[in-house]
Amino acid sequence: IQAAWNLKTRALTEMVYVDEIDMDQEGIAEMILDENAIAQVARPGTSLKLPGTSQGGGPSPAVRPVTQSGRPITGFVRPSTQSGRPSTMEQAIRTPRTALTARPLTSASGGYVRLGTASMLTNPDGPFINLSRLNLTKYAQKPKLAKALFEYIFHHENDIKNALDLAALATEHAQFKDWWWKVQIGKCYYRLGLYREAEKQFKSALKQQDMVDTILYLAKVYMRLDQPVTALNLFKQGLDRFPGEVTLICGIARIYEEMNNISSAAEYYKDVLKQDNTHVEAIACIGSNHFYSDQPEIALRFYRRLLQMGVYNCQLFNNLGLCCFYAQQYDMTLSSFERALFLAENEEETADVWYNLGHVAVGIGDLNLAYQCFKLTLVNNNDYAEAYNNLAVLEMRKGHTEQARALLQTASSLAPHMYEPHFNVAVLSEKVGDLQRSYTAAQKSEEAFPGHVDTQQLIKQLKEHFAML
Amino acid sequence: MPEGTGALREVLPKQGTGGEHCPTRPGSVRPGARSRPFSPFAGQLSVEDTATMVLCKPKILPLKSVSLEKLEKLQRAALEAAQPPEAAPPPSAGAAAPRQ
């Protein structure tokens, strides 16, 4: 009967199992009330909170869309992909955090509670294992049962405290010689936000038994503590002991990407591909880098490789359509976009595809079609700042200045980190003669993207004008 | 994709007027006409560097990882399971409700 129980426990866990290494939803509470920072201001290049200058090279915001924190959008998104730490509470609330809805997670435990309740809902007769009546000490002494039970509590019920108790008892029982339990305790501490304790546990587990997983967990802890350089060193040391290990190289590449060092990230992703040329994440990231470096044909090759591997979703077809268009393979463009629209699972994806179709329409010169595409984007996603901006440009071409201004107002308030709406407001105001507004808008544009030549020229022109007055 | 730069507005004379400004075709012989090396700026009257509005860039959509897709699936299942009120209301209604 024990075997049956064991099997059922593990089956239930497997239903909701998401690899802890990837799970990393950081809530707003964790972000804003972070007590783990060591220094007040981090030195440039050592912190994840400050993207720093784009020292890694790569395309500028003039060519590549940026996210809220000023980082260019990546080719791959995981549960732990950060859109950067927001500086104000308001920005934090605005940042979409959950996978499905655009509403932010208030606290990381919130997301897990929902997953935990999901498990309760799937079992109409009540929970399979009643935790409150469980005698943890008894189970702690039976290592095989204890391990299955721990995973069940941790993943299915999401009851970290009980899981931690069980793990602590089990470790004691094993006389602190079992590395697996140390790793599990470390995971519990990580979930509870006790990062330094988690670090100790993982380090001790590593000393006992060198495992790639432990290295990955420890690196996660360092990333949470905002110490990317430590994490990088850890990975590099890990590579000495596990040469060619794809997950470690991928980890290094991800960290470089988070630090906005695109060229190093690209190098490491290429290393990943040398070891494993079916690695979806690496292919996607390199593909997007090539696209934004003005090499759509090479990007096309990478995305076709993904297609070969059986990846079949809306995003891939959208990217294929874009690459085909810019690589001048017009026969494939529209059918790829059609497929993308068909595969879109929710309105936000549909909005993205319509937005890119709008770009294609602008490219072929059919401005009516472009207008309709951007409007469709807004129908599907009312907060699409880029679509508002592009609609405004089209309205200006038709001469509807006031409408353009209203649209730009919406765009700039929805996405203050983008320089395009601010720059367009500046140009618009200058045309109608409202130089003061033009100047303030140009300043905001410069703040968002200091390297923009046109903004600088505009500001210079305006300054000369003001000096003359 | 070329980086956005200010558009140069060139004002060129119409074709057909100002015959001597027409570029001479290489190899053609026009009796009486001087062959002048064609210069693209020969016909320009004025050059204005005006700033034009910029479009936001096309978006390459990031692909989702397996974990993320599974997570989304679980969240969606939880939402759907929490929704039907005809069945006995789930004990976690309080926790599931703030989701909305």
XYZ file of N, CA and C in Angstrom, chain A residues 186-287:
306
model
N 17.170 24.626 1.021
C 17.549 25.864 0.345
C 16.407 26.411 -0.498
N 15.721 25.528 -1.208
C 14.593 25.963 -2.024
C 13.499 26.576 -1.164
N 13.250 25.965 -0.018
C 12.217 26.512 0.877
C 12.619 27.908 1.343
N 13.877 28.049 1.738
C 14.318 29.367 2.198
C 14.197 30.397 1.089
N 14.525 29.964 -0.130
C 14.422 30.880 -1.271
C 12.996 31.370 -1.422
N 12.046 30.439 -1.344
C 10.648 30.814 -1.473
C 10.204 31.746 -0.369
N 10.761 31.515 0.832
C 10.363 32.357 1.954
C 11.103 33.681 1.947
N 12.033 33.836 1.042
C 12.725 35.118 0.955
C 13.960 35.204 1.818
N 14.371 34.102 2.411
C 15.569 34.136 3.265
C 16.772 33.738 2.423
N 17.254 34.718 1.654
C 18.218 34.350 0.625
C 19.576 33.958 1.173
N 19.993 34.622 2.230
C 21.332 34.286 2.738
C 21.356 32.871 3.298
N 20.245 32.507 3.992
C 20.198 31.140 4.526
C 20.181 30.138 3.384
N 19.421 30.485 2.344
C 19.370 29.591 1.183
C 20.764 29.419 0.607
N 21.491 30.532 0.513
C 22.847 30.467 -0.029
C 23.702 29.497 0.777
N 23.589 29.583 2.113
C 24.396 28.680 2.949
C 24.067 27.228 2.660
N 22.777 26.942 2.574
C 22.375 25.559 2.343
C 22.900 25.045 1.018
N 22.760 25.867 -0.024
C 23.207 25.403 -1.338
C 24.708 25.205 -1.370
N 25.431 26.114 -0.712
C 26.886 25.975 -0.724
C 27.301 24.688 -0.029
N 26.624 24.414 1.105
C 26.982 23.206 1.832
C 26.637 21.963 1.007
N 25.526 22.029 0.291
C 25.157 20.892 -0.559
C 26.176 20.698 -1.670
N 26.669 21.811 -2.197
C 27.654 21.721 -3.274
C 28.935 21.067 -2.783
N 29.294 21.417 -1.537
C 30.532 20.835 -1.021
C 30.414 19.332 -0.924
N 29.195 18.919 -0.583
C 29.018 17.489 -0.386
C 28.938 16.746 -1.718
N 28.188 17.327 -2.638
C 28.000 16.642 -3.906
C 27.825 17.692 -4.989
N 28.749 17.683 -5.918
C 28.710 18.687 -6.975
C 27.623 18.356 -7.985
N 26.589 19.198 -8.031
C 25.526 18.910 -8.988
C 25.211 20.174 -9.758
N 24.892 20.019 -11.028
C 24.585 21.199 -11.851
C 23.364 21.932 -11.300
N 22.372 21.161 -10.886
C 21.140 21.784 -10.376
C 21.423 22.701 -9.203
N 22.271 22.228 -8.304
C 22.577 23.051 -7.130
C 23.226 24.352 -7.563
N 24.129 24.254 -8.536
C 24.772 25.481 -9.034
C 23.710 26.425 -9.567
N 22.740 25.888 -10.304
C 21.695 26.746 -10.879
C 20.873 27.404 -9.785
N 20.525 26.629 -8.746
C 19.745 27.227 -7.663
C 20.534 28.326 -6.971
N 21.819 28.042 -6.736
C 22.639 29.039 -6.045
C 22.750 30.314 -6.880
N 22.882 30.132 -8.188
C 22.944 31.314 -9.052
C 21.651 32.112 -8.971
N 20.534 31.407 -8.868
C 19.256 32.116 -8.733
C 19.255 32.980 -7.475
N 19.790 32.413 -6.404
C 19.853 33.184 -5.158
C 20.674 34.444 -5.368
N 21.823 34.300 -6.018
C 22.661 35.475 -6.229
C 21.974 36.510 -7.093
N 21.225 36.043 -8.080
C 20.526 36.995 -8.933
C 19.496 37.767 -8.128
N 18.808 37.050 -7.212
C 17.844 37.739 -6.369
C 18.509 38.750 -5.449
N 19.717 38.421 -5.039
C 20.444 39.355 -4.184
C 21.097 40.447 -5.017
N 20.785 40.467 -6.293
C 21.318 41.493 -7.189
C 22.834 41.465 -7.247
N 23.377 40.263 -7.358
C 24.822 40.133 -7.497
C 25.137 39.323 -8.741
N 24.922 39.910 -9.901
C 25.110 39.130 -11.118
C 26.543 38.694 -11.333
N 27.498 39.513 -10.884
C 28.895 39.156 -11.121
C 29.251 37.898 -10.332
N 28.750 37.812 -9.092
C 28.992 36.594 -8.310
C 28.401 35.393 -9.015
N 27.182 35.576 -9.528
C 26.540 34.462 -10.226
C 27.365 34.047 -11.443
N 27.880 35.050 -12.155
C 28.687 34.743 -13.337
C 29.926 33.934 -12.954
N 30.590 34.386 -11.878
C 31.786 33.646 -11.451
C 31.435 32.220 -11.075
N 30.298 32.095 -10.395
C 29.868 30.751 -10.006
C 29.681 29.872 -11.229
N 29.024 30.420 -12.231
C 28.803 29.637 -13.449
C 30.125 29.271 -14.104
N 31.043 30.242 -14.144
C 32.296 29.941 -14.826
C 33.084 28.862 -14.093
N 33.016 28.932 -12.756
C 33.684 27.851 -12.019
C 32.989 26.523 -12.277
N 31.663 26.585 -12.349
C 30.917 25.363 -12.637
C 31.316 24.765 -13.963
N 31.569 25.659 -14.940
C 31.955 25.162 -16.255
C 33.304 24.451 -16.209
N 34.160 24.858 -15.249
C 35.432 24.140 -15.124
C 35.186 22.701 -14.731
N 34.179 22.524 -13.860
C 33.953 21.162 -13.376
C 33.025 20.383 -14.303
N 32.135 21.093 -14.993
C 31.216 20.437 -15.921
C 31.390 21.070 -17.290
N 32.484 20.763 -17.967
C 32.748 21.481 -19.215
C 31.674 21.197 -20.241
N 31.227 22.259 -20.895
C 30.267 22.089 -21.960
C 28.836 21.914 -21.499
N 28.577 22.133 -20.208
C 27.214 21.945 -19.714
C 26.317 23.083 -20.211
N 25.299 22.671 -20.984
C 24.491 23.669 -21.687
C 23.767 24.606 -20.732
N 23.218 24.053 -19.645
C 22.442 24.915 -18.749
C 23.308 25.994 -18.135
N 24.585 25.661 -17.850
C 25.448 26.669 -17.249
C 25.769 27.774 -18.256
N 26.119 27.366 -19.488
C 26.431 28.374 -20.493
C 25.212 29.247 -20.744
N 24.050 28.608 -20.796
C 22.815 29.368 -21.016
C 22.596 30.350 -19.880
N 22.885 29.897 -18.666
C 22.745 30.789 -17.526
C 23.619 32.020 -17.664
N 24.866 31.807 -18.090
C 25.779 32.944 -18.275
C 25.196 33.901 -19.309
N 24.714 33.322 -20.421
C 24.172 34.182 -21.484
C 22.989 34.995 -20.970
N 22.121 34.350 -20.159
C 20.963 35.077 -19.642
C 21.387 36.242 -18.762
N 22.406 35.996 -17.940
C 22.838 37.077 -17.047
C 23.372 38.241 -17.862
N 24.181 37.941 -18.876
C 24.690 39.037 -19.708
C 23.564 39.793 -20.380
N 22.522 39.048 -20.767
C 21.403 39.723 -21.406
C 20.705 40.646 -20.426
N 20.553 40.163 -19.188
C 19.913 41.022 -18.181
C 20.729 42.257 -17.890
N 22.048 42.113 -18.005
C 22.899 43.275 -17.728
C 23.056 44.130 -18.967
N 22.314 43.821 -19.993
C 22.313 44.641 -21.195
C 23.609 44.535 -21.981
N 24.334 43.442 -21.776
C 25.592 43.264 -22.501
C 25.306 42.290 -23.642
N 24.728 42.841 -24.712
C 24.176 41.956 -25.741
C 25.252 41.179 -26.483
N 26.388 41.812 -26.713
C 27.392 41.108 -27.516
C 27.931 39.882 -26.776
N 28.199 40.016 -25.464
C 28.654 38.830 -24.720
C 27.567 37.781 -24.664
N 26.332 38.242 -24.487
C 25.235 37.280 -24.432
C 25.175 36.493 -25.738
N 25.316 37.209 -26.857
C 25.243 36.530 -28.154
C 26.354 35.493 -28.278
N 27.557 35.883 -27.792
C 28.677 34.940 -27.847
C 28.362 33.653 -27.104
N 27.802 33.816 -25.885
C 27.536 32.622 -25.095
C 26.391 31.814 -25.661
N 25.393 32.494 -26.241
C 24.334 31.719 -26.884
C 24.882 30.907 -28.035
N 25.875 31.480 -28.738
C 26.479 30.713 -29.835
C 27.201 29.483 -29.274
N 27.852 29.678 -28.115
C 28.495 28.524 -27.466
C 27.477 27.443 -27.152
N 26.324 27.879 -26.657
C 25.268 26.918 -26.345
C 24.927 26.120 -27.591
N 24.810 26.839 -28.713
C 24.416 26.141 -29.935
C 25.488 25.179 -30.402
N 26.748 25.518 -30.081
C 27.799 24.577 -30.473
C 27.619 23.267 -29.740
N 27.156 23.381 -28.473
C 26.984 22.157 -27.694
C 25.669 21.473 -28.031
N 24.629 22.267 -28.210
C 23.301 21.696 -28.419
C 22.580 22.534 -29.447
N 22.570 22.077 -30.687
C 22.037 22.975 -31.710
C 20.526 22.889 -31.855
N 19.868 22.319 -30.835
C 18.417 22.407 -30.860
C 17.903 23.287 -29.726
N 18.773 24.039 -29.119
C 18.383 24.820 -27.942
C 17.519 25.994 -28.343
N 16.228 25.901 -28.021
C 15.261 26.882 -28.535
C 15.601 28.294 -28.099
N 15.937 28.428 -26.809
C 16.173 29.772 -26.291
C 17.317 30.451 -27.023
N 18.411 29.696 -27.227
C 19.572 30.308 -27.872
C 19.235 30.713 -29.295
N 18.543 29.828 -29.994
C 18.206 30.138 -31.380
C 17.333 31.385 -31.445
N 16.339 31.441 -30.554
C 15.419 32.583 -30.594
C 16.155 33.881 -30.297
N 17.048 33.851 -29.298
C 17.732 35.094 -28.939
C 18.677 35.555 -30.032
N 19.430 34.591 -30.603
C 20.358 35.001 -31.658
C 19.572 35.507 -32.862
N 18.454 34.837 -33.148
C 17.628 35.274 -34.261
C 17.171 36.705 -34.086
